[in-house]
CSV table of C-alpha atoms in Angstrom, one decimal:
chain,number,residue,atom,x,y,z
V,1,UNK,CA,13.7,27.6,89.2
V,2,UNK,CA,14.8,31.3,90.8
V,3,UNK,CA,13.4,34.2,89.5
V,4,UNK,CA,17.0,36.4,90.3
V,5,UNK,CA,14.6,39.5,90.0
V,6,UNK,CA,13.1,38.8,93.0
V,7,UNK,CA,14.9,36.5,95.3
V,8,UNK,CA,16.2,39.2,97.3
V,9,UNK,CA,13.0,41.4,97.9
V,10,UNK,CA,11.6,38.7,98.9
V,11,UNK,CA,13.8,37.4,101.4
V,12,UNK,CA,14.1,40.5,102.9
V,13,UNK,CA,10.3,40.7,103.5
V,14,UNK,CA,10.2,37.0,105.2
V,15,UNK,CA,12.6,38.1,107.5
V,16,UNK,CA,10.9,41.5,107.8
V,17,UNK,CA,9.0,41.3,111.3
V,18,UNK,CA,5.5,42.1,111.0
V,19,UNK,CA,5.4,42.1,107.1
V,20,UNK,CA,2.9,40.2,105.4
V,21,UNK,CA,3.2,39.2,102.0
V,22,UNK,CA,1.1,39.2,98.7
V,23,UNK,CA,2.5,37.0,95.7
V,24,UNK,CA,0.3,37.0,92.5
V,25,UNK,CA,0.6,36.4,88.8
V,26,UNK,CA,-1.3,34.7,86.1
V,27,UNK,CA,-1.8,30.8,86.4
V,28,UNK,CA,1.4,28.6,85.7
V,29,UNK,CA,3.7,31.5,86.4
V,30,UNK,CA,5.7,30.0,89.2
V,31,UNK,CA,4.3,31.8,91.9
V,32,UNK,CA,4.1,28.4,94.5
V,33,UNK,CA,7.0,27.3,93.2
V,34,UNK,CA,8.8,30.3,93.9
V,35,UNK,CA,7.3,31.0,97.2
V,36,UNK,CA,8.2,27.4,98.5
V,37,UNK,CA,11.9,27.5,97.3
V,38,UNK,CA,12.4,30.8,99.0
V,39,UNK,CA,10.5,29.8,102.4
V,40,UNK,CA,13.3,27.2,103.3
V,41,UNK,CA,15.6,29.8,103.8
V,42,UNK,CA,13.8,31.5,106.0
V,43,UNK,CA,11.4,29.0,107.6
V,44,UNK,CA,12.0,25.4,108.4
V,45,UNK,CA,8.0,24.9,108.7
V,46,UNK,CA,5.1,26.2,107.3
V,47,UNK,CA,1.7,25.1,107.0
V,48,UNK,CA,-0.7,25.2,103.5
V,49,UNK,CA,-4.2,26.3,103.1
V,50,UNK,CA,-5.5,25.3,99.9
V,51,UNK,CA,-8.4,27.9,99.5
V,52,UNK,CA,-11.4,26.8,97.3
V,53,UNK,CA,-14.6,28.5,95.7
V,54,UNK,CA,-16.9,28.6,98.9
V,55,UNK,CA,-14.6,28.5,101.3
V,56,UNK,CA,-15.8,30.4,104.4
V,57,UNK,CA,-13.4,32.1,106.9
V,58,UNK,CA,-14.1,29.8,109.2
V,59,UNK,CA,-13.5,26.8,107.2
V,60,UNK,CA,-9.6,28.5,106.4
V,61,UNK,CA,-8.6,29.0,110.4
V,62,UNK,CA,-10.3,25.5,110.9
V,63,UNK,CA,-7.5,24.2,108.3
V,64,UNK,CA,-4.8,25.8,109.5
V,65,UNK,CA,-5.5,25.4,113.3
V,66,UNK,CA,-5.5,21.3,112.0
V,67,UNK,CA,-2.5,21.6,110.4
V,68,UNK,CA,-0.8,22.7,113.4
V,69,UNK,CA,-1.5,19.5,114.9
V,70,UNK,CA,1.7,18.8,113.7
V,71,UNK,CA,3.5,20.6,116.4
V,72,UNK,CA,1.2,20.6,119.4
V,73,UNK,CA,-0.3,17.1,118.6
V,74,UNK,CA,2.5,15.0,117.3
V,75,UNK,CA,5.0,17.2,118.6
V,76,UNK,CA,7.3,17.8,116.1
V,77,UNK,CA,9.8,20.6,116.4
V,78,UNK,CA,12.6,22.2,114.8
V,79,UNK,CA,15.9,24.2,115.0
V,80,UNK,CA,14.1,27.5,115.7
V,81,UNK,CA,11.5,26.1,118.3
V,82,UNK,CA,13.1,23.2,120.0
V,83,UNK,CA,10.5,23.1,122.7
V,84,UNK,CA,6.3,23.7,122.9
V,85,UNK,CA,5.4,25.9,125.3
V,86,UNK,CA,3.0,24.4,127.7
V,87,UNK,CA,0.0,26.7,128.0
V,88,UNK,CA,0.0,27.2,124.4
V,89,UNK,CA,-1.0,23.8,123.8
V,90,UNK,CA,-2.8,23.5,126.4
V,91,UNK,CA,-4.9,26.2,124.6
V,92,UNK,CA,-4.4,23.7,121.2
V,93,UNK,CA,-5.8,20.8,122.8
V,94,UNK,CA,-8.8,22.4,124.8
V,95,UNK,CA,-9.8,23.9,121.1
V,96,UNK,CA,-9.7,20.4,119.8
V,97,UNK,CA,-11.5,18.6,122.0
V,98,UNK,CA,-14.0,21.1,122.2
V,99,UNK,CA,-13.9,20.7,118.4
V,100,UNK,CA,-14.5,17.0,118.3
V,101,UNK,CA,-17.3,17.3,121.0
V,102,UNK,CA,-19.3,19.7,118.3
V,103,UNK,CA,-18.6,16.7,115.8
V,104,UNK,CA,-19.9,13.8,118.2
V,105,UNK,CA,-22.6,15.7,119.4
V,106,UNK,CA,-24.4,16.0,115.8
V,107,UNK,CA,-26.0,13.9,113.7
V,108,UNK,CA,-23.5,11.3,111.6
V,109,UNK,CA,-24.8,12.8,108.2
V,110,UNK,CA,-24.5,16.6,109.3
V,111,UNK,CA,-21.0,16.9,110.4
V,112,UNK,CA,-20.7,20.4,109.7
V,113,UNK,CA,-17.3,22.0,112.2
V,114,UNK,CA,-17.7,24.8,113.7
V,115,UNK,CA,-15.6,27.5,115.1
V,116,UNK,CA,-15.3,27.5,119.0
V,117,UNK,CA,-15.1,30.8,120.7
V,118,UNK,CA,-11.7,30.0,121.9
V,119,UNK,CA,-10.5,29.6,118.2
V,120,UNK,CA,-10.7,33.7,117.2
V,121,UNK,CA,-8.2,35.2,114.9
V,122,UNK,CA,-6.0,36.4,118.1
V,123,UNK,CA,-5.4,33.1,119.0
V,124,UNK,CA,-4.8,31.2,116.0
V,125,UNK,CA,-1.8,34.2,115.5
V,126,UNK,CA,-0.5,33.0,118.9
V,127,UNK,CA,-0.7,29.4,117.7
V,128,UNK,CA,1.3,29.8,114.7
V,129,UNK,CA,3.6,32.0,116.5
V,130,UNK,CA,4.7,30.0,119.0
V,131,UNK,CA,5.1,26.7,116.4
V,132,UNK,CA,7.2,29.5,114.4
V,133,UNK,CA,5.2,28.5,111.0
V,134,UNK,CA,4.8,30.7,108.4
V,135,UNK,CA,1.3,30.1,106.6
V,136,UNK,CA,0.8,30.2,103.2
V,137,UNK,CA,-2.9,30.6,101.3
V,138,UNK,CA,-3.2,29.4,98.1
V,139,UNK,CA,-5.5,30.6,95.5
V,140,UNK,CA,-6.4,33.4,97.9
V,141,UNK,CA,-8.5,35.1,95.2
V,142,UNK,CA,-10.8,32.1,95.1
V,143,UNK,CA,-12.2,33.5,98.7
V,144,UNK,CA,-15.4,35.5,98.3
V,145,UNK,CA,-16.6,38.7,99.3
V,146,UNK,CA,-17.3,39.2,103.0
V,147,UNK,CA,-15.1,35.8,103.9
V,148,UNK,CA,-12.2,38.0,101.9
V,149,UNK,CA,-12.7,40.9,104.0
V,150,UNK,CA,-12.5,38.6,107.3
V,151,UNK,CA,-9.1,37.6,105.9
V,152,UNK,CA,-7.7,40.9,105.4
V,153,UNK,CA,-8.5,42.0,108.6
V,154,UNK,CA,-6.7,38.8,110.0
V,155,UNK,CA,-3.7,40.1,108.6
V,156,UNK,CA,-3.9,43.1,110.7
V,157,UNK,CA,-4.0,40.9,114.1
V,158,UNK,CA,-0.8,39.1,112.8
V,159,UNK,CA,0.7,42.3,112.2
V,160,UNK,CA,-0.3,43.7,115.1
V,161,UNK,CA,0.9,40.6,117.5
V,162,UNK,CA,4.5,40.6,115.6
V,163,UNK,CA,5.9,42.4,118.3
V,164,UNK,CA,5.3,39.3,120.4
V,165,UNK,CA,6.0,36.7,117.7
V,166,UNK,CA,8.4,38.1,115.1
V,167,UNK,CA,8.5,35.3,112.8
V,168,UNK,CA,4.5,35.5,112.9
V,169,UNK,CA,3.6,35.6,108.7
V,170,UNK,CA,1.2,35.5,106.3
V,171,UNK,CA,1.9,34.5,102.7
V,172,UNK,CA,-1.4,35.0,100.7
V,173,UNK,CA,-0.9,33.6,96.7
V,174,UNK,CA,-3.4,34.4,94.0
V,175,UNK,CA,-3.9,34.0,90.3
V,176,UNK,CA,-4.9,37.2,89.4
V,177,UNK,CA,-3.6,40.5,87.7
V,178,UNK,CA,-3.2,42.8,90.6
V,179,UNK,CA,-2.7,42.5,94.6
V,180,UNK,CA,-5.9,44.0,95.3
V,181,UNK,CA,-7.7,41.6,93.6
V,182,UNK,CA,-5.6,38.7,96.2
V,183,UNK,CA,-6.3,40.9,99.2
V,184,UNK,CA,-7.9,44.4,99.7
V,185,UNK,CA,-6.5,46.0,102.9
V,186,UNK,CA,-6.6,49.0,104.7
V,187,UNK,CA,-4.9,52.2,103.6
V,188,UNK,CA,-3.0,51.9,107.1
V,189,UNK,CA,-2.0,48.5,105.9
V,190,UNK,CA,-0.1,49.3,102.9
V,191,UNK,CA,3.2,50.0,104.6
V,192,UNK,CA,3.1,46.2,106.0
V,193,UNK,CA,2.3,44.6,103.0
V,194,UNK,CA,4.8,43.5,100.7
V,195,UNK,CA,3.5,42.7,97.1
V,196,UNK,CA,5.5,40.8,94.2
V,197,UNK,CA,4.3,40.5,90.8
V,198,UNK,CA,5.5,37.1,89.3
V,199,UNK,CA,5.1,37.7,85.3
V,200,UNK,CA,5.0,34.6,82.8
V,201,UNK,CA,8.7,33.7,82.3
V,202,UNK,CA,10.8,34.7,79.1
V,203,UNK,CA,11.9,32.7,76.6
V,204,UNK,CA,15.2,32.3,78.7
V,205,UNK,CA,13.6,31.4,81.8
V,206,UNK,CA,11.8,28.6,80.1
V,207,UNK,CA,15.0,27.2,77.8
V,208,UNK,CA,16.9,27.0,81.6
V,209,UNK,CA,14.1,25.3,82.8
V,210,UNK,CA,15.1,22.2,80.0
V,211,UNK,CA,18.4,22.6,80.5
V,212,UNK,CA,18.4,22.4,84.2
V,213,UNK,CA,16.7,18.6,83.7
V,214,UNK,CA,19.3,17.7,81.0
V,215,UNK,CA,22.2,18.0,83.0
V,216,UNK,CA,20.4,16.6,86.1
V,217,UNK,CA,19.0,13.5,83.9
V,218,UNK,CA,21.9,13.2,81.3
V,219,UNK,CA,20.0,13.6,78.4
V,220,UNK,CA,20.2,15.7,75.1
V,221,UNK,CA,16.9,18.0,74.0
V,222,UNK,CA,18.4,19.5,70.7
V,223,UNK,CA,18.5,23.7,70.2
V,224,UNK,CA,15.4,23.2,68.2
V,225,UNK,CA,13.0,20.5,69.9
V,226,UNK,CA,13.6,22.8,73.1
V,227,UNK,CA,12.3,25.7,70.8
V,228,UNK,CA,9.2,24.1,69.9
V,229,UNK,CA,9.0,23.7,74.1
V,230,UNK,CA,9.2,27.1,74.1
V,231,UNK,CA,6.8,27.9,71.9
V,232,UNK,CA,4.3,25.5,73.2
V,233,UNK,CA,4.8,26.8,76.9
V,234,UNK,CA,4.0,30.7,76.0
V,235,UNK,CA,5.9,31.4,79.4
V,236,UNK,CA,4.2,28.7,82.0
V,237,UNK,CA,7.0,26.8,83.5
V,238,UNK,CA,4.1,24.4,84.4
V,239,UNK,CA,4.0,23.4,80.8
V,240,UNK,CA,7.5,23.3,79.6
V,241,UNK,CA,7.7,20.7,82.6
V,242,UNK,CA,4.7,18.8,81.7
V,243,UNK,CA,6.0,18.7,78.2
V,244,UNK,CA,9.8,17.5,79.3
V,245,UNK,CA,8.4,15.1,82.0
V,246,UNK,CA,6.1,12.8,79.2
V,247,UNK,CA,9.1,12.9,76.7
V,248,UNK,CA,10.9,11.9,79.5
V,249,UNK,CA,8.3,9.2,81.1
V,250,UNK,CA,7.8,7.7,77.1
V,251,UNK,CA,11.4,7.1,76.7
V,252,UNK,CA,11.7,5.3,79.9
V,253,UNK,CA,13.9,7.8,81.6
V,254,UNK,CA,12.9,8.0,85.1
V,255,UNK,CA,16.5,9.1,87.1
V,256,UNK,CA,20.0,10.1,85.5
V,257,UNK,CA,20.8,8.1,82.6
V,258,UNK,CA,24.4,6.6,82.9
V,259,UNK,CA,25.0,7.4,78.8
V,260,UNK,CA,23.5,10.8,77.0
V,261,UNK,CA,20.5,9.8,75.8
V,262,UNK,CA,18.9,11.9,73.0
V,263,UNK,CA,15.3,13.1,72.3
V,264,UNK,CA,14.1,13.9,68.9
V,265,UNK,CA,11.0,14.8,67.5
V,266,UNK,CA,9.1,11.6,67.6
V,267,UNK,CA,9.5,12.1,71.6
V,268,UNK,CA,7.7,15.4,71.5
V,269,UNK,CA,4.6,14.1,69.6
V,270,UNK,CA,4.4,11.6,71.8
V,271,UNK,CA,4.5,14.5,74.9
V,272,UNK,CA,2.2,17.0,73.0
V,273,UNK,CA,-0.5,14.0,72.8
V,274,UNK,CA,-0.2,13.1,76.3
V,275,UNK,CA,-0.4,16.3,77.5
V,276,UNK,CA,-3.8,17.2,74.9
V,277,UNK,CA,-5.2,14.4,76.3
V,278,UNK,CA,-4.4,15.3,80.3
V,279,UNK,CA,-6.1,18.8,79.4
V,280,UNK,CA,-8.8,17.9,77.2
V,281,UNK,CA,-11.5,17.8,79.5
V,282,UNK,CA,-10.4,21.2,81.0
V,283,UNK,CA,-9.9,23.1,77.6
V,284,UNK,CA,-13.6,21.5,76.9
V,285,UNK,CA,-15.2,22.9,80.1
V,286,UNK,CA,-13.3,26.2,79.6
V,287,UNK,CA,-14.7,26.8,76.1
V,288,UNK,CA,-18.4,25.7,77.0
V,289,UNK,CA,-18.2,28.3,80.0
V,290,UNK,CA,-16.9,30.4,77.8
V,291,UNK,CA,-19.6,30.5,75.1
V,292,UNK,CA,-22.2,31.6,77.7
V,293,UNK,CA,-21.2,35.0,77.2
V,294,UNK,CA,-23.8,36.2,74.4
V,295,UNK,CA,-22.3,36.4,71.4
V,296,UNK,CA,-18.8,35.5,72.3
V,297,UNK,CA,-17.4,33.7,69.3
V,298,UNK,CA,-16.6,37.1,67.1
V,299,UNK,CA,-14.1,37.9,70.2
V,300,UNK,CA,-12.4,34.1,70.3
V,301,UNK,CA,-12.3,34.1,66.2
V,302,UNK,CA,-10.4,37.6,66.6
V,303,UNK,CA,-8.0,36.6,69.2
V,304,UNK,CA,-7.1,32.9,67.8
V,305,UNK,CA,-5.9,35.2,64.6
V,306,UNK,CA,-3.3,36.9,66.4
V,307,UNK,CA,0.4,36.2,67.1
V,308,UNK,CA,0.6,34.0,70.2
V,309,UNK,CA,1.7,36.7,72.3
V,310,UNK,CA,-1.3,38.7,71.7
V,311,UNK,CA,-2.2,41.8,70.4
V,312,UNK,CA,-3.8,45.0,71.9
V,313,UNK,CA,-7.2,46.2,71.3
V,314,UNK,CA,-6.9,48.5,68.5
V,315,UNK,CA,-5.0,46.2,66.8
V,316,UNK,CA,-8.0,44.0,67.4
V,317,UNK,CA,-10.5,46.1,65.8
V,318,UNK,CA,-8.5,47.0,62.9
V,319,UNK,CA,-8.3,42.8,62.0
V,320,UNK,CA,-11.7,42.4,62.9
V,321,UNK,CA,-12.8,45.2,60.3
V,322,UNK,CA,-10.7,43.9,57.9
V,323,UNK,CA,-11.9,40.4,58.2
V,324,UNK,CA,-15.7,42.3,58.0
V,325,UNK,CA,-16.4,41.0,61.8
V,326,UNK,CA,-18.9,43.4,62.9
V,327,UNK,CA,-18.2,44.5,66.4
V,328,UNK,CA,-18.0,47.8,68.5
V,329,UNK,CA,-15.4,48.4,70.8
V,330,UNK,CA,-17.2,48.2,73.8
V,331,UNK,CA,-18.6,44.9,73.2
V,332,UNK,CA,-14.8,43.4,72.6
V,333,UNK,CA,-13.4,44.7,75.7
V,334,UNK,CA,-16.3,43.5,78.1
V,335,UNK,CA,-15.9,40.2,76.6
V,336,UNK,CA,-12.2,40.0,76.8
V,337,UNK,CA,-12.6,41.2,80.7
V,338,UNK,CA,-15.1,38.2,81.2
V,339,UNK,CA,-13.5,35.7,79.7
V,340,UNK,CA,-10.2,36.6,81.6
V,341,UNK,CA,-12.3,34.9,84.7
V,342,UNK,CA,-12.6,31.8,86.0
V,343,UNK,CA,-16.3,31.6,85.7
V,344,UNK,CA,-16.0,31.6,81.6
V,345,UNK,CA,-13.3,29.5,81.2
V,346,UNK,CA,-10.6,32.2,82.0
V,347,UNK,CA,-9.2,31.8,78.2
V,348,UNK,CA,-7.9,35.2,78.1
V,349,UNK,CA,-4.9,36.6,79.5
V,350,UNK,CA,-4.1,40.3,79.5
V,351,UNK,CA,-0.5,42.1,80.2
V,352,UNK,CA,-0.3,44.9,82.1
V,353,UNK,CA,3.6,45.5,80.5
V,354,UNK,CA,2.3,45.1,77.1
V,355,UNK,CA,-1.2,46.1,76.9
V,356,UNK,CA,-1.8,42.9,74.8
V,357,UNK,CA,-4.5,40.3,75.1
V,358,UNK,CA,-3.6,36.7,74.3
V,359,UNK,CA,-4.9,33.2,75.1
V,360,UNK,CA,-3.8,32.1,79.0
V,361,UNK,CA,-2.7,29.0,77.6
V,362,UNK,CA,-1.2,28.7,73.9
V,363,UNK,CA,-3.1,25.6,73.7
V,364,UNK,CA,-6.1,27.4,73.6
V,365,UNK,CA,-5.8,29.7,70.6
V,366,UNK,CA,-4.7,25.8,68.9
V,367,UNK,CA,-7.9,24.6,70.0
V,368,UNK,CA,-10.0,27.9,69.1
V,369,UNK,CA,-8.4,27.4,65.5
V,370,UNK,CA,-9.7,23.5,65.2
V,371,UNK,CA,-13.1,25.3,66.8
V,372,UNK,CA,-13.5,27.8,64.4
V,373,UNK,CA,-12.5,25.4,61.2
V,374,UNK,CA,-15.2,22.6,62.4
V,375,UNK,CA,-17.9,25.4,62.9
V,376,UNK,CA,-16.9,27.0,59.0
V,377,UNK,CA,-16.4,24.0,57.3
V,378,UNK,CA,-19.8,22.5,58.4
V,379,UNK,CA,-21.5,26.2,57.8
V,380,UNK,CA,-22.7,26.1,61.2
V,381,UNK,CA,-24.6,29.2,62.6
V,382,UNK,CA,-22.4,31.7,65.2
V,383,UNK,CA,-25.4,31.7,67.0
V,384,UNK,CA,-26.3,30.2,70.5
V,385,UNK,CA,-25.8,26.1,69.7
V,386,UNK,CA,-27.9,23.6,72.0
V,387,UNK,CA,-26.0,21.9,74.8
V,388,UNK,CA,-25.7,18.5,72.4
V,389,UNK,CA,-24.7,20.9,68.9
V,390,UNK,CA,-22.1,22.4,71.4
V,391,UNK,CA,-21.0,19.6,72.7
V,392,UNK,CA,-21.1,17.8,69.3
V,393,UNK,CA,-19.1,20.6,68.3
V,394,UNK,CA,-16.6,20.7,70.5
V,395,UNK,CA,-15.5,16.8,70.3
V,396,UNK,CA,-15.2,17.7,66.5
V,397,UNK,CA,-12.5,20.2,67.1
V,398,UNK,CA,-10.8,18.1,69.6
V,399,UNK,CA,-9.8,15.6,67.0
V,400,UNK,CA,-8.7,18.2,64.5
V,401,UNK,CA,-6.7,20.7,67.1
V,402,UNK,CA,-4.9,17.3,68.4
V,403,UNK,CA,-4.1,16.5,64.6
V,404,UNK,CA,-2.9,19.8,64.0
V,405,UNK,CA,-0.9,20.3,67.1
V,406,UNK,CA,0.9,16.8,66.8
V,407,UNK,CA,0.4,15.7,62.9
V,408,UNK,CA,0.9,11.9,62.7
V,409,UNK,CA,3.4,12.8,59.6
V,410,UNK,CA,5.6,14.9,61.8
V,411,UNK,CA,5.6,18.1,59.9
């Protein structure tokens, strides 16, 4: 789906020559999605780097100069650049072969690539400028440190060679709460780097989102059932779609149905178990990195008492003291700051707009709830649980959050 807020602005910096772009936002927000419904309109190719934990710099312009085997390889062209310009891949295929040799030449179990002298950050620019492709990193914030730093000063080649290849673009993606954390640049940068904030959607965003696949399908979600979608999805389109593809997939309806069909609640049940059990391993993982942080479990028990939007940290305290949950303010915010990272389960979700923290995911202040209730009603001990207890624990209030989230009753 658009976002109409910033279509436009963005546009405008595709087309922008020498602009490079930053997109970030929390994850689920739409970020990719936008990005790749906007690029078509500008760009008839791009190529994808899928950035990992790890990843080197090398290991990024290695994947990007293979993807643009594509166009000096296979040679496959478009509109813009109807022909390959003969030294240019020239260059391309004296890179690769010098590339394979490296391979061949080591042992069978040690294949490790590495980057020829020819391939430097110069030439990859050139590359990609003459294909015309735009290249898009995603989860740019999952680069480290020094191979970060390598990255950003790439962008200044590409914006320094866009008098040569105009269309020459960057588009780094990250799910994080601020550009610098995607990409820190140069002060002399900042006047060719365009940023865009993409927020969780709205209520309306989300209830256009189901209606959209109504009228596409030719199928009825009723005012309320799409409320309950609403609710569930807490602003990630990635859920709301989730949730409307296993009603969908459980009543069989795979394309445009040739008479209204309609869903009711039995349907959503159905889709909130599916998707509990497609996430239950990952909301595990998350709450066992999670309670790694000393103490943690005063924090979570505060939060998963809050409305679903959040609440902000005063607000916080002034529950926690009247619930007579001992903690200082100091100790809440420096757990609420680690566990909005990926390293402890990256639970928490902060808004910048708002001031208000909240669960990343509204299905895991449900499962924080189940947590809590198993821990209480067995008069467990807060304190630090053996792998097995937490474990134990943890399977426990999987079966209660999944009977609380979709009651076999219905109610």
């Amino acid at each position: 789906m658009d976002r109409d807020e910033f279509n436009d602005d963005i546009i405008t910096a595709l087309e922008l020559p020498g602009t490079q772009l930053v997109v970030f936002g929390h994850t689920g927000s739409g970020k990719s999605t936008l990005v790749q419904n906007l690029l078509h309109r500008v760009y008839e190719k791009q190529i994808t780097t899928n950035c990992m934990k790890g990843m080197t710099f090398e290991e990024v312009v290695l994947d990007a100069f293979d993807e643009l085997g594509e166009f000096y390889v296979d040679e496959v062209t478009n509109n813009v650049k109807s022909s390959i310009n003969g030294r240019a891949k020239a260059n391309y295929l004296a890179i690769q072969t010098q590339l394979q040799a490296s391979i061949e030449s080591g042992q069978a179990h040690k294949q490790k690539r590495y980057l020829p002298p020819q391939l430097t950050p110069q030439r990859l620019a050139k590359l990609l400028g003459e294909a015309g492709y735009c290249w898009v990193l995603e989860d740019f914030h999952k680069i480290e440190g020094e191979e970060k730093e390598k990255l950003a000063q790439m962008m200044k080649v590409f914006v320094n060679l866009s008098d040569e290849h105009e269309d020459l673009k960057v588009i780094a993606i990250g799910a994080v709460n601020s550009a610098r954390e995607v990409v820190e640049t140069d002060a002399e940068m900042n006047t060719r780097i365009s940023e865009f904030q993409v927020h969780l959607m709205n209520n309306d965003e989300i209830r256009e989102i189901i209606k959209k696949g109504c009228e596409a399908l030719n199928v009825v979600i009723p005012e309320k059932l799409q409320d309950e979608i609403i609710h569930y999805s807490n602003g990630l389109g990635s859920i709301c779609h989730k949730l409307c593809y296993f009603m969908c997939d459980a009543a069989l309806v795979k394309k445009t149905v040739p008479q209204p069909f309609e869903f009711d609640y039995t349907d959503l049940k159905e889709a909130l178990k599916r998707y509990i059990k497609s996430v239950e391993d990952t909301i595990k993982k998350s709450f066992d990195k999670a309670m790694t942080i000393n103490s943690v479990e005063n924090t979570l028990r505060i939060v998963a008492h809050q409305e679903q939007d959040g609440a902000q940290i005063d607000s916080l305290l002034v529950w926690a003291a009247e619930h007579h949950i001992k903690i200082t303010k100091n100790k809440l915010k420096a757990d609420l700051a680690k566990l909005e990272k990926e390293d402890f389960g990256e639970l928490i979700k902060f808004d910048e707009n708002s001031w208000k923290y909240s669960f990343s995911n509204p299905f895991y202040g449900a499962f924080a709830l189940a947590y809590f209730e198993e821990q209480d009603k067995k008069m467990r001990s807060a304190k630090k649980k053996s792998q097995k207890e937490m474990m134990q624990l943890l399977n426990e209030a999987f079966k209660t959050f999944t009977s609380n989230v979709a009651p076999e009753d219905g109610s």
